[in-house]
Each structure stands twice: as structure tokens, then as C-alpha cells.
mmCIF file of C-alpha atoms in Angstrom:
data_model
loop_
_atom_site.group_PDB
_atom_site.id
_atom_site.type_symbol
_atom_site.label_atom_id
_atom_site.label_comp_id
_atom_site.label_asym_id
_atom_site.label_seq_id
_atom_site.Cartn_x
_atom_site.Cartn_y
_atom_site.Cartn_z
ATOM 1 C CA UNK A 1488 -44.547 -28.836 89.189
ATOM 2 C CA UNK A 1489 -41.707 -31.163 90.097
ATOM 3 C CA UNK A 1490 -38.659 -31.500 87.837
ATOM 4 C CA UNK A 1491 -37.850 -35.041 86.663
ATOM 5 C CA UNK A 1492 -35.110 -35.545 89.250
ATOM 6 C CA UNK A 1493 -37.583 -34.803 92.060
ATOM 7 C CA UNK A 1494 -39.529 -38.006 91.422
ATOM 8 C CA UNK A 1495 -37.939 -39.587 94.504
ATOM 9 C CA UNK A 1496 -39.848 -37.106 96.654
ATOM 10 C CA UNK A 1497 -43.032 -38.925 95.600
ATOM 11 C CA UNK A 1498 -41.926 -42.501 94.975
ATOM 12 C CA UNK A 1499 -38.792 -44.593 95.248
ATOM 13 C CA UNK A 1500 -37.538 -45.619 91.822
ATOM 14 C CA UNK A 1501 -37.744 -49.261 92.916
ATOM 15 C CA UNK A 1502 -41.491 -48.797 93.227
ATOM 16 C CA UNK A 1503 -41.660 -47.836 89.571
ATOM 17 C CA UNK A 1504 -40.024 -51.110 88.547
ATOM 18 C CA UNK A 1505 -42.149 -53.239 90.872
ATOM 19 C CA UNK A 1506 -45.179 -51.311 89.663
ATOM 20 C CA UNK A 1507 -44.273 -52.040 86.055
ATOM 21 C CA UNK A 1508 -44.011 -55.754 86.824
ATOM 22 C CA UNK A 1509 -47.345 -55.863 88.652
ATOM 23 C CA UNK A 1510 -49.186 -53.809 86.054
ATOM 24 C CA UNK A 1511 -47.760 -55.903 83.196
ATOM 25 C CA UNK A 1512 -48.962 -59.051 84.928
ATOM 26 C CA UNK A 1513 -52.465 -57.591 85.224
ATOM 27 C CA UNK A 1514 -52.348 -56.489 81.581
ATOM 28 C CA UNK A 1515 -51.370 -59.993 80.455
ATOM 29 C CA UNK A 1516 -54.123 -61.558 82.554
ATOM 30 C CA UNK A 1517 -56.741 -59.266 81.013
ATOM 31 C CA UNK A 1518 -55.450 -59.974 77.499
ATOM 32 C CA UNK A 1519 -55.334 -63.781 77.705
ATOM 33 C CA UNK A 1520 -57.826 -65.293 75.268
ATOM 34 C CA UNK A 1521 -59.093 -61.910 74.066
ATOM 35 C CA UNK A 1522 -56.725 -61.076 71.200
ATOM 36 C CA UNK A 1523 -59.508 -60.031 68.823
ATOM 37 C CA UNK A 1524 -61.408 -57.802 71.253
ATOM 38 C CA UNK A 1525 -61.513 -54.120 70.312
ATOM 39 C CA UNK A 1526 -59.907 -51.688 72.767
ATOM 40 C CA UNK A 1527 -62.608 -49.039 73.384
ATOM 41 C CA UNK A 1528 -60.117 -46.360 74.417
ATOM 42 C CA UNK A 1529 -57.945 -47.054 71.343
ATOM 43 C CA UNK A 1530 -60.597 -48.234 68.852
ATOM 44 C CA UNK A 1531 -58.106 -48.687 66.033
ATOM 45 C CA UNK A 1532 -56.469 -51.461 68.084
ATOM 46 C CA UNK A 1533 -57.418 -54.979 69.060
ATOM 47 C CA UNK A 1534 -56.125 -56.403 72.327
ATOM 48 C CA UNK A 1535 -53.411 -58.178 70.327
ATOM 49 C CA UNK A 1536 -52.334 -54.833 68.859
ATOM 50 C CA UNK A 1537 -52.279 -53.291 72.336
ATOM 51 C CA UNK A 1538 -50.126 -56.038 73.833
ATOM 52 C CA UNK A 1539 -47.730 -56.039 70.874
ATOM 53 C CA UNK A 1540 -47.419 -52.259 71.304
ATOM 54 C CA UNK A 1541 -46.460 -52.504 74.971
ATOM 55 C CA UNK A 1542 -43.987 -55.313 74.245
ATOM 56 C CA UNK A 1543 -42.445 -53.231 71.453
ATOM 57 C CA UNK A 1544 -42.107 -50.259 73.810
ATOM 58 C CA UNK A 1545 -40.270 -52.468 76.329
ATOM 59 C CA UNK A 1546 -37.959 -53.777 73.603
ATOM 60 C CA UNK A 1547 -37.228 -50.233 72.453
ATOM 61 C CA UNK A 1548 -36.334 -48.966 75.942
ATOM 62 C CA UNK A 1549 -34.158 -52.006 76.640
ATOM 63 C CA UNK A 1550 -32.153 -51.305 73.489
ATOM 64 C CA UNK A 1551 -31.968 -47.575 74.280
ATOM 65 C CA UNK A 1552 -30.288 -48.407 77.584
ATOM 66 C CA UNK A 1553 -27.983 -51.038 76.098
ATOM 67 C CA UNK A 1554 -26.758 -48.876 73.220
ATOM 68 C CA UNK A 1555 -27.306 -45.313 74.460
ATOM 69 C CA UNK A 1556 -29.187 -44.467 71.266
ATOM 70 C CA UNK A 1557 -32.571 -45.109 69.653
ATOM 71 C CA UNK A 1558 -32.485 -48.445 67.801
ATOM 72 C CA UNK A 1559 -32.487 -48.440 64.013
ATOM 73 C CA UNK A 1560 -34.270 -49.706 62.009
ATOM 74 C CA UNK A 1561 -37.451 -49.549 64.038
ATOM 75 C CA UNK A 1562 -40.087 -50.823 64.728
ATOM 76 C CA UNK A 1563 -39.865 -54.591 64.310
ATOM 77 C CA UNK A 1564 -42.784 -56.578 62.911
ATOM 78 C CA UNK A 1565 -45.481 -57.752 65.314
ATOM 79 C CA UNK A 1566 -44.926 -61.505 65.298
ATOM 80 C CA UNK A 1567 -45.834 -64.446 67.517
ATOM 81 C CA UNK A 1568 -48.164 -64.636 70.474
ATOM 82 C CA UNK A 1569 -48.485 -61.119 71.916
ATOM 83 C CA UNK A 1570 -48.685 -62.146 75.581
ATOM 84 C CA UNK A 1571 -45.605 -64.360 75.250
ATOM 85 C CA UNK A 1572 -43.762 -61.495 73.575
ATOM 86 C CA UNK A 1573 -44.855 -59.151 76.369
ATOM 87 C CA UNK A 1574 -43.537 -61.429 79.096
ATOM 88 C CA UNK A 1575 -40.177 -61.912 77.391
ATOM 89 C CA UNK A 1576 -39.804 -58.181 76.734
ATOM 90 C CA UNK A 1577 -40.759 -57.378 80.328
ATOM 91 C CA UNK A 1578 -38.116 -59.757 81.662
ATOM 92 C CA UNK A 1579 -35.453 -58.135 79.492
ATOM 93 C CA UNK A 1580 -36.542 -54.641 80.541
ATOM 94 C CA UNK A 1581 -36.541 -55.429 84.259
ATOM 95 C CA UNK A 1582 -33.138 -57.117 83.964
ATOM 96 C CA UNK A 1583 -31.783 -53.978 82.329
ATOM 97 C CA UNK A 1584 -33.219 -51.814 85.111
ATOM 98 C CA UNK A 1585 -31.772 -54.120 87.786
ATOM 99 C CA UNK A 1586 -28.257 -53.665 86.446
ATOM 100 C CA UNK A 1587 -28.431 -49.867 86.401
ATOM 101 C CA UNK A 1588 -28.898 -46.905 88.733
ATOM 102 C CA UNK A 1589 -31.681 -44.359 88.132
ATOM 103 C CA UNK A 1590 -29.042 -41.665 87.622
ATOM 104 C CA UNK A 1591 -27.131 -43.612 84.958
ATOM 105 C CA UNK A 1592 -27.104 -41.823 81.598
ATOM 106 C CA UNK A 1593 -29.071 -43.159 78.655
ATOM 107 C CA UNK A 1594 -30.867 -41.904 75.588
ATOM 108 C CA UNK A 1595 -34.482 -40.788 76.107
ATOM 109 C CA UNK A 1596 -36.789 -38.773 73.879
ATOM 110 C CA UNK A 1597 -37.287 -36.268 76.728
ATOM 111 C CA UNK A 1598 -34.459 -33.764 76.406
ATOM 112 C CA UNK A 1599 -34.470 -32.505 80.039
ATOM 113 C CA UNK A 1600 -33.906 -35.986 81.508
ATOM 114 C CA UNK A 1601 -31.425 -38.351 79.859
ATOM 115 C CA UNK A 1602 -31.299 -40.925 82.661
ATOM 116 C CA UNK A 1603 -32.415 -44.489 83.306
ATOM 117 C CA UNK A 1604 -34.745 -43.121 85.978
ATOM 118 C CA UNK A 1605 -36.812 -41.444 83.283
ATOM 119 C CA UNK A 1606 -37.462 -44.810 81.656
ATOM 120 C CA UNK A 1607 -38.248 -46.433 85.018
ATOM 121 C CA UNK A 1608 -40.915 -43.831 85.616
ATOM 122 C CA UNK A 1609 -42.207 -43.756 82.026
ATOM 123 C CA UNK A 1610 -42.549 -47.531 81.770
ATOM 124 C CA UNK A 1611 -44.556 -47.688 84.995
ATOM 125 C CA UNK A 1612 -47.078 -45.250 83.569
ATOM 126 C CA UNK A 1613 -47.020 -46.711 80.048
ATOM 127 C CA UNK A 1614 -47.881 -50.089 81.512
ATOM 128 C CA UNK A 1615 -50.512 -48.821 83.930
ATOM 129 C CA UNK A 1616 -52.494 -46.881 81.348
ATOM 130 C CA UNK A 1617 -52.447 -49.774 78.896
ATOM 131 C CA UNK A 1618 -53.424 -52.199 81.673
ATOM 132 C CA UNK A 1619 -56.516 -50.021 82.102
ATOM 133 C CA UNK A 1620 -57.088 -50.272 78.336
ATOM 134 C CA UNK A 1621 -56.827 -54.065 78.466
ATOM 135 C CA UNK A 1622 -59.262 -54.382 81.360
ATOM 136 C CA UNK A 1623 -61.751 -52.094 79.612
ATOM 137 C CA UNK A 1624 -61.447 -54.195 76.449
ATOM 138 C CA UNK A 1625 -61.944 -57.376 78.456
ATOM 139 C CA UNK A 1626 -65.069 -56.002 80.109
ATOM 140 C CA UNK A 1627 -63.742 -56.768 83.574
ATOM 141 C CA UNK A 1628 -63.521 -54.426 86.580
ATOM 142 C CA UNK A 1629 -60.740 -51.868 86.245
ATOM 143 C CA UNK A 1630 -58.375 -52.129 89.189
ATOM 144 C CA UNK A 1631 -57.775 -48.753 90.904
ATOM 145 C CA UNK A 1632 -54.298 -47.338 90.390
ATOM 146 C CA UNK A 1633 -52.071 -47.139 93.462
ATOM 147 C CA UNK A 1634 -52.544 -43.633 94.900
ATOM 148 C CA UNK A 1635 -48.845 -42.700 94.998
ATOM 149 C CA UNK A 1636 -48.282 -43.974 91.463
ATOM 150 C CA UNK A 1637 -51.375 -42.118 90.270
ATOM 151 C CA UNK A 1638 -50.289 -38.808 91.835
ATOM 152 C CA UNK A 1639 -46.888 -39.162 90.213
ATOM 153 C CA UNK A 1640 -48.561 -40.081 86.946
ATOM 154 C CA UNK A 1641 -50.664 -36.924 86.952
ATOM 155 C CA UNK A 1642 -47.473 -34.903 87.419
ATOM 156 C CA UNK A 1643 -45.702 -36.834 84.669
ATOM 157 C CA UNK A 1644 -48.551 -36.322 82.231
ATOM 158 C CA UNK A 1645 -48.796 -32.595 82.939
ATOM 159 C CA UNK A 1646 -45.051 -31.869 83.042
ATOM 160 C CA UNK A 1647 -43.776 -34.162 80.306
ATOM 161 C CA UNK A 1648 -46.602 -34.950 77.907
ATOM 162 C CA UNK A 1649 -48.622 -31.737 78.127
ATOM 163 C CA UNK A 1650 -46.368 -28.777 78.985
ATOM 164 C CA UNK A 1651 -43.135 -30.033 77.427
ATOM 165 C CA UNK A 1652 -45.024 -31.555 74.523
ATOM 166 C CA UNK A 1653 -46.822 -28.271 73.873
ATOM 167 C CA UNK A 1654 -43.541 -26.365 73.905
ATOM 168 C CA UNK A 1655 -42.029 -28.826 71.471
ATOM 169 C CA UNK A 1656 -45.026 -28.785 69.125
ATOM 170 C CA UNK A 1657 -46.490 -25.272 69.317
ATOM 171 C CA UNK A 1658 -48.481 -25.782 66.132
ATOM 172 C CA UNK A 1659 -50.310 -28.707 67.739
ATOM 173 C CA UNK A 1660 -51.130 -26.622 70.801
ATOM 174 C CA UNK A 1661 -52.305 -23.717 68.643
ATOM 175 C CA UNK A 1662 -54.705 -26.030 66.834
ATOM 176 C CA UNK A 1663 -55.954 -27.938 69.882
ATOM 177 C CA UNK A 1664 -56.331 -24.786 72.002
ATOM 178 C CA UNK A 1665 -57.652 -22.495 69.265
ATOM 179 C CA UNK A 1666 -60.755 -21.668 71.324
ATOM 180 C CA UNK A 1667 -58.986 -21.410 74.691
ATOM 181 C CA UNK A 1668 -59.091 -17.996 76.334
ATOM 182 C CA UNK A 1669 -56.691 -18.479 79.232
ATOM 183 C CA UNK A 1670 -59.265 -19.831 81.652
ATOM 184 C CA UNK A 1671 -57.842 -21.774 84.593
ATOM 185 C CA UNK A 1672 -59.067 -25.265 85.452
ATOM 186 C CA UNK A 1673 -58.188 -26.754 88.846
ATOM 187 C CA UNK A 1674 -57.430 -30.478 89.063
ATOM 188 C CA UNK A 1675 -58.009 -31.494 92.668
ATOM 189 C CA UNK A 1676 -57.050 -34.697 94.460
ATOM 190 C CA UNK A 1677 -56.767 -35.222 98.219
ATOM 191 C CA UNK A 1678 -53.926 -32.925 99.289
ATOM 192 C CA UNK A 1679 -53.137 -31.535 95.815
ATOM 193 C CA UNK A 1680 -54.553 -28.698 93.693
ATOM 194 C CA UNK A 1681 -53.005 -28.254 90.259
ATOM 195 C CA UNK A 1682 -54.105 -25.187 88.299
ATOM 196 C CA UNK A 1683 -53.916 -25.583 84.510
ATOM 197 C CA UNK A 1684 -54.072 -22.496 82.300
ATOM 198 C CA UNK A 1685 -54.142 -22.854 78.515
ATOM 199 C CA UNK A 1686 -53.960 -20.416 75.626
ATOM 200 C CA UNK A 1687 -53.126 -21.144 71.976
ATOM 201 C CA UNK A 1688 -49.558 -20.049 72.796
ATOM 202 C CA UNK A 1689 -48.781 -21.819 76.073
ATOM 203 C CA UNK A 1690 -49.844 -24.240 78.779
ATOM 204 C CA UNK A 1691 -48.958 -23.403 82.383
ATOM 205 C CA UNK A 1692 -49.259 -25.694 85.423
ATOM 206 C CA UNK A 1693 -49.014 -24.439 89.007
ATOM 207 C CA UNK A 1694 -49.753 -25.669 92.507
ATOM 208 C CA UNK A 1695 -52.108 -22.869 93.485
ATOM 209 C CA UNK A 1696 -55.182 -21.890 95.469
ATOM 210 C CA UNK A 1697 -55.958 -19.125 92.974
ATOM 211 C CA UNK A 1698 -59.523 -18.921 91.622
ATOM 212 C CA UNK A 1699 -60.435 -21.295 88.804
ATOM 213 C CA UNK A 1700 -63.050 -21.141 86.068
ATOM 214 C CA UNK A 1701 -63.810 -24.805 86.694
ATOM 215 C CA UNK A 1702 -62.728 -27.640 88.956
ATOM 216 C CA UNK A 1703 -62.281 -31.356 88.303
ATOM 217 C CA UNK A 1704 -62.147 -33.332 91.554
ATOM 218 C CA UNK A 1705 -61.515 -36.994 92.251
ATOM 219 C CA UNK A 1706 -59.203 -39.381 94.016
ATOM 220 C CA UNK A 1707 -55.734 -39.805 92.531
ATOM 221 C CA UNK A 1708 -56.635 -42.919 90.541
ATOM 222 C CA UNK A 1709 -59.722 -41.292 89.023
ATOM 223 C CA UNK A 1710 -57.925 -38.078 88.066
ATOM 224 C CA UNK A 1711 -54.974 -40.025 86.653
ATOM 225 C CA UNK A 1712 -57.352 -41.876 84.377
ATOM 226 C CA UNK A 1713 -59.113 -38.587 83.576
ATOM 227 C CA UNK A 1714 -56.026 -36.777 82.292
ATOM 228 C CA UNK A 1715 -55.285 -39.815 80.107
ATOM 229 C CA UNK A 1716 -58.933 -39.929 78.933
ATOM 230 C CA UNK A 1717 -59.521 -43.411 80.342
ATOM 231 C CA UNK A 1718 -61.867 -42.327 83.109
ATOM 232 C CA UNK A 1719 -65.277 -43.401 84.300
ATOM 233 C CA UNK A 1720 -67.317 -40.146 84.302
ATOM 234 C CA UNK A 1721 -68.915 -41.110 87.608
ATOM 235 C CA UNK A 1722 -65.552 -41.064 89.411
ATOM 236 C CA UNK A 1723 -64.812 -37.353 88.920
ATOM 237 C CA UNK A 1724 -66.839 -34.272 89.824
ATOM 238 C CA UNK A 1725 -66.867 -31.264 87.500
ATOM 239 C CA UNK A 1726 -67.901 -27.876 88.864
ATOM 240 C CA UNK A 1727 -68.001 -24.512 87.128
ATOM 241 C CA UNK A 1728 -67.571 -23.899 83.410
ATOM 242 C CA UNK A 1729 -67.973 -27.342 81.834
ATOM 243 C CA UNK A 1730 -67.035 -25.958 78.409
ATOM 244 C CA UNK A 1731 -63.626 -24.942 79.793
ATOM 245 C CA UNK A 1732 -63.143 -28.477 81.119
ATOM 246 C CA UNK A 1733 -64.061 -29.953 77.742
ATOM 247 C CA UNK A 1734 -61.602 -27.632 75.996
ATOM 248 C CA UNK A 1735 -58.829 -28.650 78.394
ATOM 249 C CA UNK A 1736 -59.599 -32.327 77.912
ATOM 250 C CA UNK A 1737 -59.427 -31.857 74.145
ATOM 251 C CA UNK A 1738 -56.011 -30.205 74.517
ATOM 252 C CA UNK A 1739 -54.818 -33.124 76.656
ATOM 253 C CA UNK A 1740 -55.975 -35.495 73.906
ATOM 254 C CA UNK A 1741 -53.598 -33.803 71.472
ATOM 255 C CA UNK A 1742 -50.634 -34.745 73.679
ATOM 256 C CA UNK A 1743 -51.589 -38.259 74.756
ATOM 257 C CA UNK A 1744 -51.961 -41.663 73.146
#
């Protein structure tokens, strides 16, 4: 899989920031007038909770870049109209990105990449996934994710959230993958085949044509939503050992939000 600094091989960093802006606009549109609706993919949240969360994430990253450290105390209280807060926080975040280069140093929670570019990428995917949540809560059609953004998002989830997260929290992996036996599951999009192998001790990702116990196939948008557990079952095709796919999906759940 690609290291963080290789993101430019897939997308220009400017596309992450424009993507964040577009996805935030769609999120706000879905949320307007629906503050009390329950978010089916995050059932402990209402739409107001969801929008406050995204706004708080923007505020946090803006302060991380301004100060070079995680803000303390944190988090602030959820106050005011959530959509208004989101729009203000988005403006501050994008202004901070505009004044910086992707290679500029900053604090991030991801030890291997302490650059502004990490936040540019992370905020694009944070916003996109929660835009999907908002549209699902609103009961409106879910807009497909841009194919290039989705492919990058699959890589980000696997590299950062899953593999790095599992290495950082081995006890969580051991619990989530207690029944895993090292079977390989292939995640296939047009032009890509990612082989995921999981045991209670490790998770390994490889671009490979090696045999797989099971295969999950879909376009980039569908598979992006699948790894984040926001998918429509009809948009992906599962072949082979369905139990292995279920086990992998359960492991992914342990390292996602």
C-alpha cells in the first residue's frame, strides 16, 4: 500500500480541499431542517450531533495547525445551530489550508505523517463519510463518491485506520479477530485488487493476484462505503467464504467510527 507521502500519485492535495468543501456543502444541505433525525449508521447520534461532531473536528484540526499541538482543554461544548457552526468551522479550516503547503509540519495523531497534507486528506474523507451518514439520515439518495477520492479513501482506511490502528492497539485486534485464521479476502475495484489477511496478531494489506478465500467486488464508491460500513448491500458482490468476509468486516468495525 502507498505511504502517506505518495498520496499525490492518486490525487492532487488541492482536490482534497475542494472535495472537503463540496462534501461539507452536501452534508449541510442534507442536515438542514432535520436536526432531530436519527443517523442510522451512528444510531447514538441525531443529525444535530453528527453536524456538531464534524464542526468540532474542523475546529480541532484548525487549532492543531495554528499551534502545532492538540488543543487543551478539549472538546468544547456543542452550542448554537449545528449547520451554522459547521459552515464557520469549514471556512476557518479551508483558510488554514490555503495558507499552508501540504509538506508543512504540524501535529497529527498519526505518527508516520506529521504534515498538513495528512489533515487535508483526512478531512476530505471525514467529511465524505459523514455526508453519506447525513444523506442516509435524511432519507434522500446518497450521492456516489468521486472515484479517485474513493480509491484514495480505501487506501487511507486500510493503511491508517486498519493496519496502523491494529499495530497501535493490538489488544483490540486480538479481540476483534479472535476467530480469524489468516484467510485472505480480496477487495476488488476496477483496476485494483487489495488482498487483506487478518490474524489475531496482525493485519496485512497487499496489492496481489494471489488466491483469496473470498472476494468483495464493487466500484470504488461502493467499496469505499463498504470498508466504512456505510454500504448498500446491493452495490457490492461477495464471492467465496462469506463467513470470512463477515469476520473481516467486524474487524474493520473495531477500527472505524
